[in-house]
Amino acid sequence: MLHTPSGYWDPLLWILALIVAILIAYIIRGFGRKDYKGGEQSKPFLSGMDIPDEKELHIRAGNIYWGFMEGLEGYYDIMKKIHTGVVNDYVAWFLGVSALLFIVILIVGVT
Amino acid sequence: MNMNWLLTHSPALLIAIPLLAAFLTPLIDRLSKRARNVLVLIVLITVEVVMIVLAWDVFTGNTHIYTMGASNPTATIPVQAAIPIRIVLEVDGLSAFMGLISATVSLAAGLYSLAFVRRETGQGRYYTLLLLMLVGMLGMEFTGDLFNLFVFLEILSIASAALIAYRFYRGDAVEGAFKYFVISSLGALMVLFAIGLLYGQYDLLNMAALAKVMKYTMLDKIALVLFIAAFAMKCGAIPMHMWVPDSYTVAPASITAMLVVASQVSLYALFRICFSLYGLTLDVTTVGIIIISLGLLSMFVGVTMALPQKDIKRLMSYHAISQTGYMLLGVGVGLYLIGKPEFSTYGVVAMEGGIFHIFNHALYKGLLFLTAGAIFYKVKTRNLNEMRGLAHSMKFTAIFFMIGAFAIAGIPPFNGFASKLLIYESVYCVSPILSIIAMLVSIITLASFVKVFHSAFMGPPMRNTKEGEVPKSMLIGMVILTVGIILFGLFPGWVVDHIVHPAAQALADQAAYIQAVIGG
C-alpha cells in the first residue's frame, strides 16, 4: 500500500475491485437477448458513408488526431519553426537558456 | 572471497569489471563471437547481482565510501592531509538507486542486442562501447569527485555518440551522432569550466569537502548556472531538447533504451549538484522555480510534439522528454520547499514521486524503445503510416507494448501511475496548476500511444512481412523490463519504503552526505 498526502493507493485492492466490476458487467450482459445476431445496429458508423471491407479497413497514423492538430495549428507552426534540425540552432538555444539562467540566478535571485 | 570483502570493494568492482571487460571484448571477439557474447552477458549479470547486493546494503542504512588507491578504502582523508585528496566513490541511497537502474537496463539491452545486432558488422566494437556506456553511468553515479564526474561524463558521451552512429551506413545515424557529439562536448566544456571555477576558489574537487565550505559567492553562482544549463541540456529539458529525437531515433533500439538511462544520469548529476554540493546555501526558491519551469515546459512541449510524429521512435523520444519533465517537476518542488514547513509533508513526497518516476521511466521507456526496435526488426521501417496489423504476428511484442504504454500513460495498476500519483498529490501544494498540467500531459500521452497501438498493431495484417515473433533473446530483454513494471506497479508501497525513500532521503540530507566522507 502506497501512502500519499491525502490518502493511499492499493493496486491489489484496485485489481480486486476491477474483477468485481467485470463480473457485474458480465452478469448484466447475461440479461441481454440471446437471439440478437446483428443487423444495422451492429455495423460500424462512419459519418453515414459506406464502410469498406472490414478486413481492409485501417486508419493510418497520419490521419489520427487531425482535428487536434488543426485546432492547434498556430502552436504547431511555431513549434515547427523552432525545430529546425540545424545543430547551430541547438547550440544557440543552449546559450540562450544559459544567458537567461545567468540573469535569473545572478541578478534576480535574492539570497 | 567473503561477503564483507565483496561489499567493501563493490563500488570499485562495479566500475572496474565492465571497464576491463570492455577492453577484453575486442580481443575475445577475434577468437570467438560466441565467447564474446558469453563474456558480455556474464559481466552484465555480475554487475546486476553485485549492484543488487550493494544497493540492499545501502538501503538498509549503510552509505559506502571507497577511496581509490588507499590501503584502507574507507579512509577518505590521508594521515598527512586535512582534506580528501584521492578519488572517493560515495554510494548513498540515491547512487545505489541510480546504479540499480543502469545495471538493470544494461542487462536487458545486452540480452536484446544478441539477436538485434546479429546481422550487423563490428559487434566487437558494439559490445565494447555498450560496456563503456555502463562504466560511464556507474562512474557518474558513484563518484564523489567533481573532476571524476567530468571524466565519466566524457566516457559516457563518447561511447554513446559512437553507438548512435553504429549503423554508420545510414546517413541519419551519423548526423544524429554528430549532433549528440556537438551538444555533449559543449555541455562537458561548461561542466569543466564550472569545476575549474570551484577548484580555483576552494582548491577542492571532492564534492563533500566542497559542500562543507561552499559560500555561494558570485563565482559559485556562475558555476551553478553552467552546471544547471549543461546537465539540463544533457537530460533533454526543453528548450535544449532538440538533440534528443535526432539521436534517440537513429540509434539501435537497445542503445536508445540505454540513452534514456544516460539522460537520467545527467538528471541525477543535476540533482546531486543542487542538493548535495550547494544544498541550503543556494537560493532554493529561485533554483526550485527554474527546475519546476523546465519540468513544466518539458512535459507539455514534449507530449504535444510527440502527438503528430509519424516515426515511432521519434514519437517515443518526445515522450522521453515529456516524462523527464515529471522528474524535474517532482524534485524541483522538493527543492523549492526545502527549508520550508511544507517540506516534511509535501516536499519529501514530491521528491519521492520524482525519483520513483526515474526508475519507472527507465523501465517502461526502455521497454517501449525495445518494442519499437522489435517492430523495426520485422518490418524494416519506423514510419507508422507504413505499418498495420502487427499484433497478428507479433503477439508478445504487442502485449509488451500495451504494458509499456499503459505504464507511461499512468494507467493503474502499472508503475507509472504510482509515481505520478505521488507527484499529482504533492506538487499541488505549490500550485494546483502544476497538478492539472501533469494530469493533462498524462491524458495526451495516452492519446498518443493509442495512436501508435492502432497504427502499428491493429488492422489487417501487413503484406510482404515475415510471420512470427522476434528472436527469443530480444523477447527476454523485454521480459526483464516488463516484470519490473508489473512488480513496481503491484507493490509501490514496498518500493517507495525500501528503495525510493532512502534515495530521496540521501538527496535531501546534505549533512549526511558530507559526514560520510569528511566526518563530523
XYZ file of C-alpha atoms in Angstrom:
631
model
C 0.000 0.000 0.000
C 1.346 3.393 -1.006
C 0.554 6.296 1.296
C 0.060 9.698 -0.328
C -0.505 13.118 1.288
C -4.283 12.751 1.005
C -4.882 9.025 1.169
C -3.442 5.776 -0.110
C -3.134 3.632 -3.230
C -3.505 -0.125 -3.068
C -3.138 -1.772 -6.510
C -4.187 -5.207 -5.240
C -7.415 -3.750 -3.867
C -7.919 -1.940 -7.170
C -7.498 -5.177 -9.134
C -9.989 -6.873 -6.824
C -12.475 -4.037 -7.440
C -11.857 -4.327 -11.191
C -12.553 -8.061 -11.125
C -15.795 -7.443 -9.216
C -16.803 -4.746 -11.740
C -16.071 -7.093 -14.667
C -18.123 -9.828 -13.013
C -21.050 -7.453 -12.527
C -20.778 -6.345 -16.165
C -20.711 -9.987 -17.261
C -23.808 -10.753 -15.211
C -25.644 -7.741 -16.711
C -24.572 -8.918 -20.164
C -26.220 -12.253 -19.361
C -29.596 -10.475 -19.136
C -29.328 -9.455 -22.813
C -31.167 -11.050 -25.718
C -29.554 -14.345 -26.647
C -31.079 -14.334 -30.157
C -29.507 -10.994 -31.189
C -27.216 -11.770 -34.093
C -26.594 -8.493 -35.881
C -28.392 -6.187 -38.279
C -27.900 -2.454 -38.897
C -27.155 -1.701 -35.228
C -24.101 -3.953 -35.164
C -22.383 -2.209 -38.121
C -19.760 0.498 -37.525
C -20.949 4.035 -38.307
C -18.595 6.304 -40.280
C -20.447 9.560 -40.954
C -23.075 7.677 -42.952
C -20.545 6.552 -45.591
C -20.281 3.045 -46.910
C -17.825 1.036 -44.858
C -15.150 -0.747 -46.883
C -14.439 -4.400 -46.298
C -13.628 -4.719 -42.597
C -10.518 -6.756 -43.368
C -9.043 -3.856 -45.333
C -10.183 -1.067 -43.001
C -7.318 0.737 -41.281
C -6.816 4.406 -40.467
C -3.200 5.448 -40.954
C -1.235 7.230 -38.227
C -1.038 10.454 -40.255
C -4.824 10.805 -40.205
C -5.302 10.270 -36.473
C -5.889 13.419 -34.348
C -6.084 15.543 -37.494
C -8.654 17.781 -35.793
C -6.469 18.290 -32.738
C -3.541 19.377 -34.898
C -5.785 21.684 -36.940
C -7.153 23.238 -33.766
C -3.659 23.959 -32.512
C -2.287 24.980 -35.908
C -0.804 28.235 -34.605
C 1.042 26.446 -31.824
C 2.367 23.766 -34.150
C 3.513 26.374 -36.693
C 5.673 27.974 -34.002
C 6.980 24.577 -32.896
C 7.913 23.634 -36.462
C 9.827 26.897 -36.868
C 11.749 26.246 -33.653
C 12.639 22.643 -34.540
C 14.905 23.391 -37.473
C 17.123 20.309 -37.168
C 20.213 22.534 -37.509
C 22.818 21.932 -34.823
C 23.820 25.623 -34.795
C 20.308 26.421 -33.563
C 20.607 23.777 -30.855
C 23.756 25.498 -29.595
C 22.013 28.885 -29.816
C 19.144 27.606 -27.641
C 21.638 26.300 -25.110
C 23.440 29.636 -24.980
C 20.132 31.494 -24.777
C 18.931 29.408 -21.827
C 22.321 29.781 -20.144
C 22.091 33.575 -20.544
C 18.581 33.550 -19.095
C 19.744 31.464 -16.152
C 22.604 33.918 -15.550
C 20.111 36.765 -15.395
C 17.717 34.918 -13.106
C 20.277 33.452 -10.696
C 22.849 36.281 -10.626
C 20.599 39.297 -10.836
C 17.012 38.393 -9.962
C 17.710 35.683 -7.369
C 17.803 37.012 -3.847
C 19.705 35.039 -1.255
C 36.084 -14.041 -1.109
C 33.524 -13.377 1.591
C 30.515 -11.099 1.572
C 32.209 -8.343 3.571
C 35.099 -8.180 1.095
C 32.646 -8.014 -1.780
C 30.612 -5.288 -0.100
C 33.686 -3.238 0.780
C 35.136 -3.316 -2.720
C 31.863 -3.406 -4.679
C 31.825 0.323 -5.626
C 35.218 -0.043 -7.328
C 34.446 -3.515 -8.716
C 31.222 -2.323 -10.322
C 33.238 0.150 -12.381
C 36.351 -1.980 -12.868
C 34.644 -5.189 -14.054
C 32.799 -3.717 -17.065
C 35.791 -1.463 -17.814
C 38.204 -4.388 -18.033
C 35.646 -6.474 -19.913
C 35.150 -3.622 -22.379
C 38.793 -3.788 -23.425
C 38.817 -7.584 -23.341
C 35.795 -7.812 -25.642
C 37.539 -6.901 -28.944
C 40.288 -9.412 -28.191
C 37.876 -12.259 -27.455
C 35.788 -11.183 -30.445
C 38.736 -12.129 -32.662
C 38.757 -15.644 -31.199
C 35.055 -16.443 -30.998
C 31.826 -14.465 -31.390
C 30.024 -16.850 -29.067
C 32.675 -16.447 -26.335
C 32.388 -12.654 -26.705
C 28.627 -12.794 -26.197
C 29.047 -15.080 -23.182
C 31.634 -12.713 -21.660
C 29.391 -9.669 -22.128
C 26.408 -11.472 -20.621
C 28.403 -12.783 -17.660
C 29.699 -9.269 -16.976
C 26.240 -7.696 -17.222
C 24.707 -10.342 -14.948
C 27.597 -9.988 -12.472
C 27.176 -6.209 -12.388
C 23.432 -6.627 -11.805
C 23.927 -9.117 -8.956
C 26.706 -7.126 -7.243
C 24.652 -3.951 -7.682
C 21.625 -5.571 -6.013
C 23.798 -6.768 -3.095
C 25.394 -3.322 -2.695
C 22.088 -1.473 -3.094
C 20.384 -3.629 -0.499
C 23.140 -2.885 1.995
C 22.947 0.841 1.208
C 19.140 0.911 1.503
C 19.377 -0.622 4.968
C 21.332 2.433 6.096
C 24.996 1.914 5.203
C 26.489 4.532 2.902
C 29.530 3.023 1.182
C 32.712 5.018 0.808
C 35.620 3.820 -1.301
C 38.907 5.691 -1.588
C 40.672 4.685 -4.785
C 44.267 3.564 -4.291
C 44.191 3.738 -0.487
C 45.331 0.767 1.591
C 42.219 1.284 3.688
C 39.423 2.101 1.211
C 37.214 3.670 3.861
C 39.856 6.203 4.987
C 38.991 9.195 2.832
C 41.482 11.655 4.307
C 45.160 10.609 4.259
C 47.086 10.810 7.553
C 49.270 13.717 6.344
C 46.342 15.716 4.919
C 43.288 17.579 6.134
C 41.125 17.076 3.047
C 40.310 14.135 0.752
C 42.999 14.026 -1.947
C 42.369 10.718 -3.680
C 39.300 9.971 -5.779
C 36.492 8.970 -3.443
C 33.477 6.932 -4.510
C 30.406 7.576 -2.394
C 27.449 5.241 -2.777
C 24.460 6.536 -0.827
C 20.768 5.776 -1.314
C 20.454 7.831 -4.499
C 23.657 6.489 -6.071
C 22.570 2.918 -5.351
C 19.109 3.673 -6.739
C 20.582 5.015 -9.973
C 23.090 2.156 -10.132
C 20.236 -0.359 -9.993
C 18.529 1.375 -12.917
C 21.706 1.432 -15.008
C 22.584 -2.208 -14.310
C 19.056 -3.484 -14.976
C 18.502 -1.629 -18.249
C 22.021 -2.506 -19.444
C 21.334 -6.194 -18.797
C 18.051 -6.011 -20.721
C 19.731 -4.073 -23.549
C 22.655 -6.523 -23.678
C 20.353 -9.548 -23.920
C 18.231 -7.822 -26.536
C 21.318 -6.933 -28.572
C 22.370 -10.571 -29.011
C 19.745 -11.052 -31.712
C 19.080 -7.425 -32.612
C 22.576 -6.637 -33.932
C 23.285 -10.213 -35.057
C 23.266 -9.215 -38.725
C 25.479 -6.145 -38.231
C 29.235 -5.942 -38.587
C 31.559 -4.582 -35.873
C 29.819 -6.299 -32.981
C 33.058 -6.451 -31.007
C 33.181 -2.663 -31.002
C 29.435 -2.503 -30.271
C 29.727 -4.512 -27.052
C 32.903 -2.671 -26.035
C 31.070 0.635 -26.295
C 27.961 -0.765 -24.574
C 30.084 -1.790 -21.592
C 31.815 1.621 -21.636
C 28.405 3.283 -21.501
C 27.664 1.252 -18.381
C 31.044 2.277 -16.922
C 30.285 5.940 -17.613
C 26.864 5.729 -15.994
C 28.008 3.867 -12.877
C 31.041 6.137 -12.563
C 28.927 9.287 -12.674
C 26.546 7.795 -10.124
C 29.190 6.635 -7.667
C 31.841 9.306 -7.824
C 32.249 11.809 -5.040
C 34.796 13.813 -7.012
C 33.830 16.596 -9.404
C 36.644 16.112 -11.919
C 35.988 12.380 -11.894
C 32.347 13.220 -12.666
C 33.534 15.091 -15.752
C 35.742 12.158 -16.828
C 32.896 9.655 -16.550
C 30.562 12.107 -18.306
C 33.010 12.150 -21.201
C 33.339 8.351 -21.259
C 29.545 8.090 -21.353
C 29.158 10.756 -24.041
C 31.858 9.382 -26.355
C 30.612 5.797 -26.068
C 27.013 6.969 -26.619
C 27.905 9.050 -29.678
C 29.813 6.148 -31.241
C 26.882 3.806 -30.637
C 24.355 6.265 -32.054
C 26.438 6.162 -35.247
C 26.706 2.355 -35.090
C 24.725 1.968 -38.314
C 27.083 4.425 -39.995
C 25.965 3.300 -43.444
C 22.737 5.207 -42.769
C 23.313 8.935 -43.152
C 20.815 9.881 -40.455
C 22.706 7.796 -37.864
C 25.910 9.753 -38.473
C 24.000 13.034 -38.408
C 22.315 12.102 -35.102
C 25.656 11.117 -33.601
C 27.277 14.339 -34.820
C 24.576 16.453 -33.199
C 24.847 14.471 -29.984
C 28.614 14.869 -30.022
C 28.492 18.645 -30.553
C 25.920 19.110 -27.802
C 27.707 16.738 -25.409
C 31.061 18.422 -25.980
C 29.556 21.829 -25.326
C 27.870 20.582 -22.159
C 31.042 18.852 -20.961
C 33.069 22.025 -21.568
C 30.624 24.018 -19.447
C 30.843 21.413 -16.692
C 34.645 21.521 -16.854
C 34.614 25.318 -16.701
C 32.286 25.226 -13.692
C 34.558 22.700 -11.949
C 37.518 24.977 -12.708
C 35.738 27.908 -11.095
C 35.094 25.935 -7.920
C 38.610 24.454 -7.853
C 40.189 27.859 -8.375
C 38.263 29.202 -5.437
C 38.406 26.375 -2.913
C 41.350 24.159 -4.064
C 38.967 21.215 -3.751
C 37.438 18.684 -6.081
C 35.795 16.368 -3.580
C 32.085 17.166 -3.545
C 31.550 16.558 0.156
C 34.574 18.714 1.072
C 33.391 21.415 -1.316
C 29.850 21.274 0.068
C 31.230 21.847 3.565
C 32.955 25.103 2.623
C 30.554 26.345 -0.062
C 29.817 30.053 0.390
C 27.592 30.706 -2.662
C 29.738 33.542 -3.916
C 29.330 35.148 -7.336
C 31.736 32.576 -8.807
C 29.751 29.755 -7.194
C 26.599 31.155 -8.779
C 28.262 31.268 -12.200
C 29.392 27.669 -11.736
C 25.851 26.714 -10.697
C 24.373 28.270 -13.851
C 26.846 26.335 -16.003
C 26.077 23.084 -14.185
C 22.310 23.556 -14.456
C 22.411 24.526 -18.141
C 24.760 21.675 -19.098
C 23.024 18.892 -17.195
C 19.529 20.138 -18.076
C 20.561 20.012 -21.735
C 22.049 16.549 -21.318
C 18.857 15.248 -19.730
C 16.819 16.703 -22.601
C 14.978 19.525 -20.835
C 13.097 21.873 -23.150
C 14.134 24.127 -24.905
C 17.539 22.367 -25.084
C 15.991 19.062 -26.093
C 16.295 19.098 -29.872
C 19.187 16.640 -29.984
C 17.067 14.008 -28.200
C 14.719 12.972 -31.038
C 17.551 13.274 -33.571
C 19.811 10.910 -31.612
C 17.351 8.522 -29.951
C 15.577 7.850 -33.249
C 18.606 6.698 -35.207
C 20.433 4.701 -32.523
C 19.867 0.925 -32.365
C 16.822 0.315 -30.101
C 18.883 -1.361 -27.380
C 21.162 1.673 -27.286
C 18.195 4.044 -27.224
C 16.999 2.273 -24.070
C 20.452 2.899 -22.571
C 20.456 6.504 -23.795
C 17.273 7.038 -21.774
C 19.193 5.970 -18.669
C 22.211 8.047 -19.731
C 19.953 11.119 -19.832
C 18.631 10.237 -16.399
C 22.191 10.033 -15.114
C 22.608 13.663 -16.188
C 19.407 14.416 -14.310
C 20.972 12.685 -11.309
C 24.075 14.879 -11.686
C 21.853 17.973 -11.802
C 20.077 16.950 -8.598
C 23.351 15.956 -6.937
C 24.883 19.351 -7.706
C 21.843 21.275 -6.453
C 21.158 19.262 -3.289
C 24.447 17.666 -2.212
C 27.005 20.216 -3.463
C 25.176 23.530 -2.997
C 22.407 22.415 -0.629
C 20.836 25.067 1.514
C 23.490 27.644 0.594
C 21.789 28.244 -2.743
C 18.668 30.264 -3.292
C 16.326 27.267 -3.217
C 13.260 29.279 -4.184
C 14.793 30.685 -7.374
C 16.550 27.457 -8.407
C 13.457 25.438 -7.443
C 11.285 27.619 -9.687
C 13.823 27.249 -12.522
C 13.724 23.445 -12.278
C 9.913 23.415 -11.968
C 9.657 25.658 -15.067
C 11.991 23.406 -17.060
C 9.870 20.452 -15.939
C 6.559 22.030 -16.960
C 7.918 23.093 -20.349
C 9.400 19.655 -20.961
C 6.175 17.889 -20.002
C 3.890 19.985 -22.163
C 6.029 20.676 -25.238
C 7.369 17.099 -25.213
C 3.958 15.484 -25.277
C 2.393 17.896 -27.765
C 5.353 17.412 -30.112
C 5.010 13.630 -29.775
C 1.394 13.591 -30.904
C 1.886 14.496 -34.611
C 5.004 12.329 -35.124
C 4.843 9.525 -37.668
C 8.228 7.953 -36.860
C 7.611 5.569 -33.946
C 10.986 6.183 -32.286
C 10.837 9.933 -32.804
C 7.414 9.926 -31.161
C 8.763 7.943 -28.228
C 11.767 10.281 -27.986
C 9.477 13.252 -27.459
C 7.665 11.267 -24.794
C 11.024 10.653 -23.100
C 11.439 14.441 -22.913
C 7.926 14.795 -21.556
C 8.483 12.177 -18.859
C 11.744 13.828 -17.822
C 9.549 16.833 -17.104
C 7.721 14.883 -14.377
C 11.037 14.107 -12.667
C 12.152 17.735 -12.884
C 8.768 18.851 -11.551
C 8.762 16.443 -8.585
C 12.323 17.060 -7.469
C 12.063 20.777 -8.339
C 9.105 21.113 -5.964
C 11.140 19.280 -3.329
C 13.970 21.787 -3.779
C 11.531 24.720 -3.738
C 10.032 23.541 -0.435
C 13.306 22.562 1.266
C 13.740 24.533 4.466
C 10.020 25.421 4.477
C 7.467 23.847 6.872
C 5.667 22.105 3.987
C 8.796 20.137 3.102
C 8.158 17.303 5.560
C 4.626 16.672 4.282
C 4.694 17.629 0.593
C 8.316 18.252 -0.371
C 9.537 14.783 0.563
C 6.616 13.148 -1.259
C 7.246 15.287 -4.367
C 10.897 14.210 -4.345
C 9.903 10.573 -3.832
C 7.468 10.870 -6.733
C 10.120 12.415 -8.995
C 12.777 9.879 -8.015
C 10.372 6.925 -8.261
C 9.453 8.176 -11.725
C 13.120 7.950 -12.791
C 13.124 4.184 -12.200
C 9.651 3.718 -13.670
C 10.557 5.723 -16.739
C 13.748 3.732 -17.304
C 11.688 0.524 -17.211
C 8.721 1.477 -19.378
C 10.503 3.772 -21.788
C 13.284 1.212 -22.138
C 10.607 -1.400 -22.873
C 8.807 0.840 -25.370
C 12.029 1.520 -27.275
C 12.767 -2.214 -27.325
C 9.292 -2.891 -28.767
C 9.931 -0.181 -31.376
C 13.191 -1.961 -32.200
C 11.327 -5.272 -32.479
C 8.901 -3.671 -34.941
C 11.798 -2.245 -36.967
C 13.478 -5.668 -36.884
C 10.396 -7.211 -38.533
C 9.077 -4.546 -40.904
C 12.279 -2.549 -41.599
C 10.578 0.793 -41.191
C 9.914 3.236 -38.359
C 7.156 5.006 -40.271
C 3.801 4.400 -38.570
C 1.977 5.162 -41.825
C 3.559 2.079 -43.353
C 2.539 -0.290 -40.542
C -0.614 -2.130 -39.602
C -1.862 -5.334 -38.043
C 1.402 -6.386 -36.427
C -0.460 -7.894 -33.469
C -1.413 -10.768 -35.793
C 2.178 -11.956 -35.978
C 3.898 -10.220 -33.021
C 1.603 -11.116 -30.141
C 4.199 -10.879 -27.371
C 5.587 -7.591 -28.659
C 2.026 -6.235 -28.799
C 1.438 -7.238 -25.174
C 4.753 -5.718 -24.063
C 3.912 -2.526 -25.943
C 0.491 -2.319 -24.270
C 2.036 -2.756 -20.823
C 4.646 -0.078 -21.566
C 2.004 2.262 -22.994
C -0.322 1.821 -20.006
C 2.610 2.436 -17.662
C 3.789 5.626 -19.377
C 0.243 6.985 -19.536
C -0.172 6.426 -15.789
C -2.924 3.824 -16.058
C -3.403 1.805 -12.847
C -2.183 -0.636 -11.698
C 1.101 -0.118 -13.592
C 4.145 1.565 -12.092
C 3.760 4.915 -13.888
C 0.519 5.531 -12.031
C 2.100 5.168 -8.588
C 4.873 7.716 -9.192
C 2.558 10.126 -10.994
C 0.042 9.896 -8.145
C 2.749 10.955 -5.695
C 3.629 13.871 -7.981
C -0.002 14.975 -8.531
C -0.769 14.951 -4.826
C 2.343 16.777 -3.690
C 3.077 19.448 -6.312
C -0.492 20.631 -5.684
C 0.922 22.256 -2.549
C 2.898 24.789 -4.627
C 0.108 25.419 -7.134
C -2.897 23.365 -8.312
C -1.954 24.353 -11.876
C 1.094 22.089 -11.636
C -1.057 19.039 -10.877
C -3.549 19.949 -13.590
C -0.813 20.245 -16.250
C 0.730 16.960 -15.075
C -2.637 15.183 -15.427
C -3.354 16.802 -18.801
C 0.024 15.618 -20.087
C -0.810 12.065 -18.966
C -4.073 12.172 -20.929
C -2.311 13.364 -24.101
C 0.340 10.674 -23.540
C -2.372 8.030 -23.508
C -3.899 9.504 -26.674
C -0.511 9.400 -28.366
C 0.103 5.741 -27.517
C -3.427 4.791 -28.560
C -2.446 6.194 -31.960
C 0.730 4.115 -32.060
C -1.046 0.950 -30.969
C -3.802 1.439 -33.513
C -1.387 2.267 -36.333
C 1.149 -0.475 -35.727
C -0.742 -3.335 -34.184
C -4.408 -3.051 -35.223
C -5.986 -3.595 -38.606
C -5.419 -6.168 -41.315
C -2.018 -7.916 -41.398
C 0.783 -6.382 -43.462
C 1.675 -7.976 -46.728
C 5.296 -8.909 -47.510
C 6.193 -9.219 -43.831
C 7.683 -12.370 -42.351
C 5.320 -14.183 -40.000
C 6.287 -14.809 -36.399
C 7.820 -13.071 -33.434
C 11.286 -11.603 -32.916
C 14.070 -13.921 -31.615
C 13.938 -15.150 -28.035
C 16.843 -13.077 -26.701
C 15.006 -9.923 -27.755
C 11.874 -11.163 -26.001
C 13.863 -11.970 -22.834
C 15.267 -8.417 -22.828
C 11.711 -7.083 -22.980
C 10.502 -9.551 -20.328
C 13.067 -8.263 -17.799
C 11.709 -4.720 -18.070
C 8.070 -5.887 -18.182
C 8.488 -7.856 -14.956
C 9.947 -4.735 -13.334
C 6.988 -2.631 -14.499
C 4.453 -5.117 -13.129
C 6.209 -5.676 -9.805
C 6.776 -1.953 -9.222
C 3.137 -1.362 -10.146
C 1.736 -4.036 -7.828
C 3.931 -3.258 -4.824
C 4.589 0.512 -4.969
C 4.432 0.869 -1.188
C 7.280 -1.591 -0.686
C 9.335 0.026 -3.459
C 8.858 3.526 -2.051
C 9.595 2.479 1.539
C 12.669 0.364 0.767
C 14.202 1.864 -2.383
C 12.795 5.313 -3.178
C 12.640 6.765 0.321
C 16.338 6.069 1.087
C 17.211 7.691 -2.262
C 15.096 10.794 -1.560
C 16.456 10.965 1.974
C 20.041 10.774 0.685
C 19.357 13.639 -1.696
C 17.672 15.849 0.893
C 20.182 15.228 3.679
C 23.283 17.171 2.645
C 24.808 16.904 6.131
C 24.809 13.095 5.941
C 26.455 13.236 2.506
C 29.241 15.447 3.860
C 29.635 13.478 7.059
C 30.065 10.173 5.216
C 33.279 11.480 3.615
C 34.619 14.171 5.928
C 33.130 13.057 9.230
C 31.979 15.472 11.929
